[in-house]
mmCIF file of C-alpha atoms (C1' of nucleotides) in Angstrom:
data_model
loop_
_atom_site.group_PDB
_atom_site.id
_atom_site.type_symbol
_atom_site.label_atom_id
_atom_site.label_comp_id
_atom_site.label_asym_id
_atom_site.label_seq_id
_atom_site.Cartn_x
_atom_site.Cartn_y
_atom_site.Cartn_z
ATOM 1 C CA MET L 1 131.889 72.778 105.974
ATOM 2 C CA LYS L 2 129.796 75.710 105.021
ATOM 3 C CA GLN L 3 128.630 76.052 101.469
ATOM 4 C CA GLN L 4 129.961 78.949 99.647
ATOM 5 C CA PRO L 5 128.132 81.876 101.318
ATOM 6 C CA ALA L 6 125.515 83.769 99.377
ATOM 7 C CA SER L 7 127.177 85.912 96.926
ATOM 8 C CA PRO L 8 128.367 88.805 98.774
ATOM 9 C CA SER L 9 126.231 91.115 96.626
ATOM 10 C CA ILE L 10 123.188 89.803 98.069
ATOM 11 C CA GLU L 11 123.897 91.223 101.566
ATOM 12 C CA SER L 12 125.218 94.413 100.051
ATOM 13 C CA ARG L 13 122.191 94.674 97.784
ATOM 14 C CA LEU L 14 119.849 94.492 100.777
ATOM 15 C CA ARG L 15 121.897 97.010 102.689
ATOM 16 C CA GLN L 16 121.859 99.356 99.844
ATOM 17 C CA CYS L 17 118.115 99.383 100.150
ATOM 18 C CA GLY L 18 118.433 100.415 103.736
ATOM 19 C CA MET L 19 117.272 97.149 105.118
ATOM 20 C CA ARG L 20 118.738 95.712 108.277
ATOM 21 C CA MET L 21 120.372 92.269 107.855
ATOM 22 C CA THR L 22 118.566 89.512 109.770
ATOM 23 C CA PRO L 23 118.858 85.798 109.560
ATOM 24 C CA GLN L 24 115.327 85.670 108.244
ATOM 25 C CA ARG L 25 116.043 87.992 105.411
ATOM 26 C CA LEU L 26 119.210 86.393 104.558
ATOM 27 C CA ALA L 27 117.487 83.048 104.301
ATOM 28 C CA VAL L 28 114.798 84.516 102.061
ATOM 29 C CA ALA L 29 117.426 86.265 99.964
ATOM 30 C CA GLU L 30 119.433 83.064 99.557
ATOM 31 C CA LEU L 31 116.421 81.063 98.566
ATOM 32 C CA MET L 32 114.817 83.668 96.242
ATOM 33 C CA LEU L 33 117.686 85.765 94.783
ATOM 34 C CA GLY L 34 120.229 82.923 94.121
ATOM 35 C CA ALA L 35 118.564 81.457 90.967
ATOM 36 C CA PRO L 36 115.577 82.189 88.772
ATOM 37 C CA THR L 37 112.504 80.958 90.562
ATOM 38 C CA HIS L 38 108.855 81.627 91.214
ATOM 39 C CA MET L 39 107.474 80.979 94.578
ATOM 40 C CA MET L 40 104.402 81.638 96.603
ATOM 41 C CA PRO L 41 104.834 83.028 100.044
ATOM 42 C CA GLN L 42 103.560 79.706 101.464
ATOM 43 C CA GLU L 43 106.183 77.798 99.705
ATOM 44 C CA VAL L 44 108.892 79.964 100.856
ATOM 45 C CA TYR L 45 107.576 79.563 104.390
ATOM 46 C CA GLU L 46 107.468 75.825 104.236
ATOM 47 C CA ILE L 47 110.902 75.537 102.945
ATOM 48 C CA LEU L 48 112.610 78.081 105.380
ATOM 49 C CA HIS L 49 110.653 76.973 108.324
ATOM 50 C CA GLN L 50 112.801 73.842 108.473
ATOM 51 C CA GLN L 51 115.992 75.784 108.936
ATOM 52 C CA LEU L 52 114.496 78.387 111.070
ATOM 53 C CA PRO L 53 111.763 76.681 113.136
ATOM 54 C CA SER L 54 110.667 79.928 114.859
ATOM 55 C CA LEU L 55 110.089 81.614 111.538
ATOM 56 C CA SER L 56 106.617 83.057 111.128
ATOM 57 C CA PRO L 57 104.560 83.261 107.934
ATOM 58 C CA ASN L 58 104.124 86.914 108.867
ATOM 59 C CA THR L 59 107.754 87.502 108.389
ATOM 60 C CA ILE L 60 107.687 85.897 105.008
ATOM 61 C CA TYR L 61 105.093 88.196 103.763
ATOM 62 C CA MET L 62 106.800 91.265 105.125
ATOM 63 C CA THR L 63 110.191 90.290 103.844
ATOM 64 C CA LEU L 64 108.826 89.426 100.359
ATOM 65 C CA ASP L 65 106.996 92.643 100.159
ATOM 66 C CA HIS L 66 110.107 94.541 101.334
ATOM 67 C CA PHE L 67 112.147 92.894 98.675
ATOM 68 C CA GLU L 68 109.569 93.743 96.057
ATOM 69 C CA GLN L 69 109.602 97.396 97.015
ATOM 70 C CA ALA L 70 113.405 97.364 96.934
ATOM 71 C CA GLY L 71 113.128 96.027 93.337
ATOM 72 C CA LEU L 72 114.778 92.767 94.199
ATOM 73 C CA LEU L 73 111.665 90.707 93.354
ATOM 74 C CA LYS L 74 108.617 91.157 91.297
ATOM 75 C CA LYS L 75 105.198 90.222 92.411
ATOM 76 C CA ILE L 76 102.997 88.658 89.923
ATOM 77 C CA PHE L 77 99.470 87.148 90.102
ATOM 78 C CA ILE L 78 98.649 83.933 88.574
ATOM 79 C CA ASP L 79 95.075 82.869 88.736
ATOM 80 C CA GLY L 80 94.508 85.240 91.453
ATOM 81 C CA LYS L 81 97.392 84.098 93.673
ATOM 82 C CA ALA L 82 100.459 86.038 94.550
ATOM 83 C CA VAL L 83 103.739 84.728 93.305
ATOM 84 C CA PHE L 84 107.139 86.251 93.602
ATOM 85 C CA ASP L 85 109.496 86.154 90.641
ATOM 86 C CA SER L 86 113.185 86.516 91.097
ATOM 87 C CA CYS L 87 113.567 87.769 87.571
ATOM 88 C CA THR L 88 112.673 91.452 87.518
ATOM 89 C CA ASP L 89 113.451 92.011 83.925
ATOM 90 C CA ARG L 90 110.513 92.548 81.550
ATOM 91 C CA HIS L 91 108.910 89.129 80.589
ATOM 92 C CA ASP L 92 105.653 87.370 80.441
ATOM 93 C CA HIS L 93 104.542 84.093 81.898
ATOM 94 C CA ALA L 94 102.959 80.825 81.026
ATOM 95 C CA VAL L 95 101.242 78.592 83.616
ATOM 96 C CA CYS L 96 100.170 75.001 83.258
ATOM 97 C CA ARG L 97 96.500 74.681 84.426
ATOM 98 C CA ASN L 98 97.177 71.129 85.266
ATOM 99 C CA CYS L 99 100.567 70.969 87.288
ATOM 100 C CA GLY L 100 100.803 74.712 88.041
ATOM 101 C CA THR L 101 104.232 75.087 86.488
ATOM 102 C CA ILE L 102 105.282 78.621 85.781
ATOM 103 C CA ARG L 103 107.548 79.367 82.884
ATOM 104 C CA ASP L 104 109.088 82.610 81.896
ATOM 105 C CA VAL L 105 108.257 83.712 78.436
ATOM 106 C CA PRO L 106 110.235 86.525 76.839
ATOM 107 C CA CYS L 107 108.188 89.054 75.188
ATOM 108 C CA GLY L 108 108.991 90.261 71.814
ATOM 109 C CA SER L 109 109.850 93.580 70.704
ATOM 110 C CA ILE L 110 108.776 96.320 73.104
ATOM 111 C CA GLU L 111 105.236 97.105 72.064
ATOM 112 C CA HIS L 112 103.826 100.453 72.180
ATOM 113 C CA THR L 113 100.854 101.073 74.404
ATOM 114 C CA PRO L 114 97.603 100.693 72.416
ATOM 115 C CA LEU L 115 96.000 103.732 71.186
ATOM 116 C CA THR L 116 93.062 103.235 73.443
ATOM 117 C CA LEU L 117 95.338 104.034 76.422
ATOM 118 C CA LYS L 118 96.824 107.125 74.830
ATOM 119 C CA ARG L 119 95.662 109.303 77.677
ATOM 120 C CA TRP L 120 96.543 106.839 80.504
ATOM 121 C CA HIS L 121 99.887 106.682 82.265
ATOM 122 C CA ILE L 122 100.828 103.052 82.153
ATOM 123 C CA HIS L 123 103.357 101.841 84.618
ATOM 124 C CA ALA L 124 103.183 98.142 84.197
ATOM 125 C CA GLU L 125 101.944 95.313 81.898
ATOM 126 C CA SER L 126 101.473 91.812 82.539
ATOM 127 C CA ARG L 127 100.514 88.848 80.476
ATOM 128 C CA VAL L 128 99.824 85.390 81.265
ATOM 129 C CA TRP L 129 99.409 82.465 78.961
ATOM 130 C CA SER L 130 97.404 79.607 80.296
ATOM 131 C CA GLY L 131 97.284 76.076 79.076
ATOM 132 C CA LEU L 132 99.064 72.723 79.342
ATOM 133 C CA CYS L 133 102.735 72.398 79.641
ATOM 134 C CA PRO L 134 104.409 69.830 77.323
ATOM 135 C CA ALA L 135 104.670 67.139 80.065
ATOM 136 C CA CYS L 136 100.933 67.556 80.840
ATOM 137 C CA SER L 137 99.910 67.838 77.215
ATOM 138 C CA GLU L 138 101.479 64.437 76.714
ATOM 139 C CA MET L 139 99.710 62.772 79.651
ATOM 140 C CA GLU L 140 96.352 64.022 78.441
ATOM 141 C CA LYS L 141 96.629 62.672 74.968
ATOM 142 C CA PRO L 142 94.076 59.846 74.373
ATOM 143 C CA SER L 143 95.861 56.541 73.875
ATOM 144 C CA MET K 1 54.350 99.394 85.935
ATOM 145 C CA LYS K 2 57.092 96.857 85.095
ATOM 146 C CA GLN K 3 60.124 97.743 83.312
ATOM 147 C CA GLN K 4 60.456 96.076 80.009
ATOM 148 C CA PRO K 5 61.364 92.592 80.948
ATOM 149 C CA ALA K 6 64.899 91.334 80.317
ATOM 150 C CA SER K 7 65.423 90.746 76.760
ATOM 151 C CA PRO K 8 63.905 87.354 75.950
ATOM 152 C CA SER K 9 67.073 86.072 74.804
ATOM 153 C CA ILE K 10 68.719 86.256 78.157
ATOM 154 C CA GLU K 11 66.049 83.679 79.510
ATOM 155 C CA SER K 12 66.620 81.400 76.493
ATOM 156 C CA ARG K 13 70.325 81.706 76.708
ATOM 157 C CA LEU K 14 70.269 80.413 80.176
ATOM 158 C CA ARG K 15 67.896 77.576 79.320
ATOM 159 C CA GLN K 16 69.984 76.599 76.342
ATOM 160 C CA CYS K 17 72.783 76.036 78.798
ATOM 161 C CA GLY K 18 70.558 73.603 80.837
ATOM 162 C CA MET K 19 69.996 76.090 83.677
ATOM 163 C CA ARG K 20 66.864 76.383 85.664
ATOM 164 C CA MET K 21 65.309 79.737 85.695
ATOM 165 C CA THR K 22 65.253 81.380 89.127
ATOM 166 C CA PRO K 23 64.736 84.948 90.300
ATOM 167 C CA GLN K 24 68.332 85.103 91.527
ATOM 168 C CA ARG K 25 69.731 84.041 88.252
ATOM 169 C CA LEU K 26 67.467 86.323 86.311
ATOM 170 C CA ALA K 27 68.508 89.229 88.418
ATOM 171 C CA VAL K 28 72.283 88.436 87.933
ATOM 172 C CA ALA K 29 71.610 88.059 84.249
ATOM 173 C CA GLU K 30 69.870 91.184 84.015
ATOM 174 C CA LEU K 31 72.552 93.009 85.830
ATOM 175 C CA MET K 32 75.613 91.539 84.125
ATOM 176 C CA LEU K 33 74.518 90.554 80.660
ATOM 177 C CA GLY K 34 72.655 93.614 79.817
ATOM 178 C CA ALA K 35 75.466 95.909 79.113
ATOM 179 C CA PRO K 36 79.262 95.816 79.106
ATOM 180 C CA THR K 37 80.424 95.697 82.666
ATOM 181 C CA HIS K 38 83.133 94.468 84.916
ATOM 182 C CA MET K 39 82.042 93.367 88.492
ATOM 183 C CA MET K 40 83.435 91.674 91.373
ATOM 184 C CA PRO K 41 81.145 89.248 93.037
ATOM 185 C CA GLN K 42 80.878 91.400 96.169
ATOM 186 C CA GLU K 43 79.481 94.426 94.002
ATOM 187 C CA VAL K 44 77.043 92.178 92.438
ATOM 188 C CA TYR K 45 75.906 91.078 95.890
ATOM 189 C CA GLU K 46 75.673 94.465 97.276
ATOM 190 C CA ILE K 47 73.539 95.748 94.384
ATOM 191 C CA LEU K 48 71.185 92.608 94.162
ATOM 192 C CA HIS K 49 70.787 92.275 97.795
ATOM 193 C CA GLN K 50 68.672 95.313 97.806
ATOM 194 C CA GLN K 51 66.009 94.011 95.457
ATOM 195 C CA LEU K 52 66.329 90.471 96.724
ATOM 196 C CA PRO K 53 67.041 90.771 100.560
ATOM 197 C CA SER K 54 67.225 87.139 101.061
ATOM 198 C CA LEU K 55 69.905 86.674 98.540
ATOM 199 C CA SER K 56 73.094 85.203 99.831
ATOM 200 C CA PRO K 57 76.616 85.811 98.680
ATOM 201 C CA ASN K 58 76.958 82.107 98.181
ATOM 202 C CA THR K 59 74.460 82.237 95.475
ATOM 203 C CA ILE K 60 76.183 85.067 93.677
ATOM 204 C CA TYR K 61 79.416 83.070 93.561
ATOM 205 C CA MET K 62 77.666 79.991 92.268
ATOM 206 C CA THR K 63 75.654 81.772 89.746
ATOM 207 C CA LEU K 64 78.588 83.749 88.276
ATOM 208 C CA ASP K 65 80.522 80.648 88.200
ATOM 209 C CA HIS K 66 77.742 78.865 86.351
ATOM 210 C CA PHE K 67 77.407 81.709 83.963
ATOM 211 C CA GLU K 68 81.156 81.471 83.287
ATOM 212 C CA GLN K 69 81.067 77.845 82.557
ATOM 213 C CA ALA K 70 78.200 78.505 80.204
ATOM 214 C CA GLY K 71 80.210 80.945 78.345
ATOM 215 C CA LEU K 72 78.024 83.949 79.264
ATOM 216 C CA LEU K 73 80.655 85.707 81.397
ATOM 217 C CA LYS K 74 84.380 85.676 81.569
ATOM 218 C CA LYS K 75 86.221 85.510 84.782
ATOM 219 C CA ILE K 76 89.417 87.645 84.922
ATOM 220 C CA PHE K 77 91.779 88.474 87.696
ATOM 221 C CA ILE K 78 92.932 91.979 88.369
ATOM 222 C CA ASP K 79 95.565 92.372 90.990
ATOM 223 C CA GLY K 80 94.608 88.989 92.389
ATOM 224 C CA LYS K 81 90.935 89.603 92.601
ATOM 225 C CA ALA K 82 88.263 88.002 90.614
ATOM 226 C CA VAL K 83 86.276 90.130 88.248
ATOM 227 C CA PHE K 84 83.597 89.024 85.922
ATOM 228 C CA ASP K 85 83.496 90.567 82.438
ATOM 229 C CA SER K 86 80.272 90.615 80.509
ATOM 230 C CA CYS K 87 82.235 90.836 77.269
ATOM 231 C CA THR K 88 83.492 87.350 76.338
ATOM 232 C CA ASP K 89 85.177 88.417 73.169
ATOM 233 C CA ARG K 90 89.023 88.504 72.988
ATOM 234 C CA HIS K 91 90.325 91.593 74.578
ATOM 235 C CA ASP K 92 92.726 92.943 77.095
ATOM 236 C CA HIS K 93 92.196 95.185 80.161
ATOM 237 C CA ALA K 94 93.577 98.296 81.716
ATOM 238 C CA VAL K 95 93.282 98.932 85.288
ATOM 239 C CA CYS K 96 93.738 102.279 87.062
ATOM 240 C CA ARG K 97 95.790 101.638 90.197
ATOM 241 C CA ASN K 98 94.264 104.678 91.844
ATOM 242 C CA CYS K 99 90.546 104.459 91.354
ATOM 243 C CA GLY K 100 90.306 100.919 90.303
ATOM 244 C CA THR K 101 88.532 101.600 87.012
ATOM 245 C CA ILE K 102 88.732 98.752 84.471
ATOM 246 C CA ARG K 103 88.797 99.516 80.853
ATOM 247 C CA ASP K 104 88.482 97.153 78.002
ATOM 248 C CA VAL K 105 91.465 97.352 75.552
ATOM 249 C CA PRO K 106 91.084 95.862 72.043
ATOM 250 C CA CYS K 107 94.067 93.756 71.306
ATOM 251 C CA GLY K 108 95.785 94.021 68.011
ATOM 252 C CA SER K 109 96.024 91.340 65.385
ATOM 253 C CA ILE K 110 95.885 87.898 66.692
ATOM 254 C CA GLU K 111 99.398 87.232 67.767
ATOM 255 C CA HIS K 112 101.021 83.859 67.370
ATOM 256 C CA THR K 113 102.047 82.092 70.519
ATOM 257 C CA PRO K 114 105.615 82.704 71.309
ATOM 258 C CA LEU K 115 108.184 80.183 70.111
ATOM 259 C CA THR K 116 109.056 79.426 73.735
ATOM 260 C CA LEU K 117 105.605 77.813 74.057
ATOM 261 C CA LYS K 118 105.765 75.722 70.944
ATOM 262 C CA ARG K 119 105.252 72.479 72.802
ATOM 263 C CA TRP K 120 102.456 73.915 75.131
ATOM 264 C CA HIS K 121 98.854 73.802 74.511
ATOM 265 C CA ILE K 122 97.693 77.265 75.142
ATOM 266 C CA HIS K 123 94.049 77.873 75.935
ATOM 267 C CA ALA K 124 93.897 81.323 77.212
ATOM 268 C CA GLU K 125 95.811 84.476 77.270
ATOM 269 C CA SER K 126 95.361 87.587 79.537
ATOM 270 C CA ARG K 127 96.994 90.857 79.585
ATOM 271 C CA VAL K 128 96.483 93.600 81.995
ATOM 272 C CA TRP K 129 97.875 97.108 81.703
ATOM 273 C CA SER K 130 98.306 98.948 84.988
ATOM 274 C CA GLY K 131 98.629 102.646 85.546
ATOM 275 C CA LEU K 132 96.591 105.777 85.958
ATOM 276 C CA CYS K 133 93.472 106.536 84.064
ATOM 277 C CA PRO K 134 93.114 109.943 82.334
ATOM 278 C CA ALA K 135 91.059 111.333 85.283
ATOM 279 C CA CYS K 136 93.570 110.215 87.967
ATOM 280 C CA SER K 137 96.547 111.256 85.854
ATOM 281 C CA GLU K 138 95.085 114.691 85.900
ATOM 282 C CA MET K 139 94.611 114.878 89.592
ATOM 283 C CA GLU K 140 98.075 113.760 90.342
ATOM 284 C CA LYS K 141 99.658 116.382 88.237
ATOM 285 C CA PRO K 142 101.766 118.857 90.299
ATOM 286 C CA SER K 143 100.166 122.228 90.202
ATOM 287 C "C1'" DT B 1 46.652 70.225 87.833
ATOM 288 C "C1'" DT B 2 48.949 67.585 91.059
ATOM 289 C "C1'" DT B 3 52.861 65.040 92.338
ATOM 290 C "C1'" DA B 4 57.484 63.455 91.972
ATOM 291 C "C1'" DT B 5 62.139 64.430 91.010
ATOM 292 C "C1'" DT B 6 66.050 67.102 90.871
ATOM 293 C "C1'" DT B 7 68.236 71.381 91.192
ATOM 294 C "C1'" DC B 8 68.964 75.634 93.582
ATOM 295 C "C1'" DT B 9 69.161 78.703 97.626
ATOM 296 C "C1'" DA B 10 70.114 80.445 102.279
ATOM 297 C "C1'" DG B 11 72.516 80.142 106.177
ATOM 298 C "C1'" DT B 12 76.187 78.657 108.668
ATOM 299 C "C1'" DA B 13 80.541 76.840 109.270
ATOM 300 C "C1'" DA B 14 85.021 76.179 107.433
ATOM 301 C "C1'" DT B 15 89.024 77.392 104.849
ATOM 302 C "C1'" DG B 16 93.117 79.798 103.059
ATOM 303 C "C1'" DA B 17 95.633 83.691 102.158
ATOM 304 C "C1'" DT B 18 96.888 87.871 104.019
ATOM 305 C "C1'" DT B 19 96.904 91.771 107.375
ATOM 306 C "C1'" DC B 20 96.755 93.844 111.925
ATOM 307 C "C1'" DC B 21 98.395 94.255 116.471
ATOM 308 C "C1'" DT B 22 101.665 93.963 120.256
ATOM 309 C "C1'" DA B 23 105.333 92.876 123.293
ATOM 310 C "C1'" DA B 24 109.741 91.036 123.037
ATOM 311 C "C1'" DA B 25 114.050 90.470 120.544
ATOM 312 C "C1'" DT B 26 117.729 92.271 118.027
ATOM 313 C "C1'" DG B 27 120.708 94.743 114.474
ATOM 314 C "C1'" DA B 28 123.460 98.862 113.939
ATOM 315 C "C1'" DG B 29 125.264 103.179 115.042
ATOM 316 C "C1'" DA B 30 126.979 106.311 118.897
ATOM 317 C "C1'" DT M 1 128.673 98.340 125.316
ATOM 318 C "C1'" DC M 2 124.451 101.030 125.301
ATOM 319 C "C1'" DT M 3 120.696 102.906 123.164
ATOM 320 C "C1'" DC M 4 116.951 103.108 119.966
ATOM 321 C "C1'" DA M 5 114.523 102.154 115.911
ATOM 322 C "C1'" DT M 6 113.440 98.336 113.339
ATOM 323 C "C1'" DT M 7 112.099 93.566 113.023
ATOM 324 C "C1'" DT M 8 110.180 89.540 114.697
ATOM 325 C "C1'" DA M 9 106.822 85.962 116.463
ATOM 326 C "C1'" DG M 10 102.444 84.831 117.600
ATOM 327 C "C1'" DG M 11 97.888 85.344 117.904
ATOM 328 C "C1'" DA M 12 93.770 87.695 116.565
ATOM 329 C "C1'" DA M 13 91.263 89.763 112.792
ATOM 330 C "C1'" DT M 14 89.939 90.217 108.050
ATOM 331 C "C1'" DC M 15 88.609 89.198 103.579
ATOM 332 C "C1'" DA M 16 87.332 86.540 99.690
ATOM 333 C "C1'" DT M 17 85.717 82.094 98.822
ATOM 334 C "C1'" DT M 18 84.254 77.332 99.408
ATOM 335 C "C1'" DA M 19 81.840 73.388 101.759
ATOM 336 C "C1'" DC M 20 77.849 71.560 103.790
ATOM 337 C "C1'" DT M 21 73.044 70.806 104.514
ATOM 338 C "C1'" DA M 22 68.136 71.163 105.055
ATOM 339 C "C1'" DG M 23 64.539 73.300 103.141
ATOM 340 C "C1'" DA M 24 62.439 75.826 99.025
ATOM 341 C "C1'" DA M 25 61.577 76.091 94.388
ATOM 342 C "C1'" DA M 26 61.445 74.777 89.463
ATOM 343 C "C1'" DT M 27 60.772 71.431 86.126
ATOM 344 C "C1'" DA M 28 59.188 66.983 84.421
ATOM 345 C "C1'" DA M 29 55.871 63.406 84.757
ATOM 346 C "C1'" DA M 30 51.471 61.655 85.569
#
DNA sequence: TTTATTTCTAGTAATGATTCCTAAATGAGA
DNA sequence: TCTCATTTAGGAATCATTACTAGAAATAAA
């Protein structure tokens, strides 16, 4: 009894980007594009390797990059490590320096580029808040 | 004829942090703490290796980390790579995706942490603008 | 000063993430 | 079904960084 197949749009979205449909890509798409998530390539590999034992890390890297180029994912860097975000809308992130949790943070009104960058052509902006998430804050409290 | 020695304060600043004075550390300090700069460990190594041929990359990594822990430098990440910034005041960065130039960008008024993070304990915030610097913008212009 | 103690450095090996390379496999259109 | 360009697996290569260790050097004590 198969689960409801990935929303039909996923496959068509990939095709629209001129990508061939392969089991590997479909698996990555189902994992990453279904619900809001942040994952490192390695995590993706570990999860999918179970259902596709022959899968290679290489393929994960390539697939994630393809998806990013197609605008399906956004690549962000947290503490120097690559993380792929299924939400491509403009937003910031908060990361817990204890447990590593990543949380989306809506950013306020669209801010104008600072005067200092008047002569730059800015394409992207990223902002990361770093600290302790509520759960870890609680744990660290002195009794 | 020796150049004017490093400002006496550099040595004392290191000592205040409980650090032993070594030629390696002094060299890193003179390079990084003298003027505003952003450098990757590798760059630091390549420069200093010339005056201290026996210097090892290892030492650079350790020294930079020590300096960071002592609050003399700030470690930032640009596109997933570590960069050490001699300016430890609060500010943002812009990076040119063509030539790699990094520019300090003053950030406006101190912004309050977004509501979403009300229950977090935020310790740091970093923001990076990415695009083309004025020089590279100019070059890319269609004739 | 000289000696003792502790930290620091160089060098090498190890790690972890990512990329490169190539032959074989496989989608997709003719 | 056949063909061909794309994609994959797998292993080697790379790059930044860390771990380990013995010897060197800096500081503290005598």
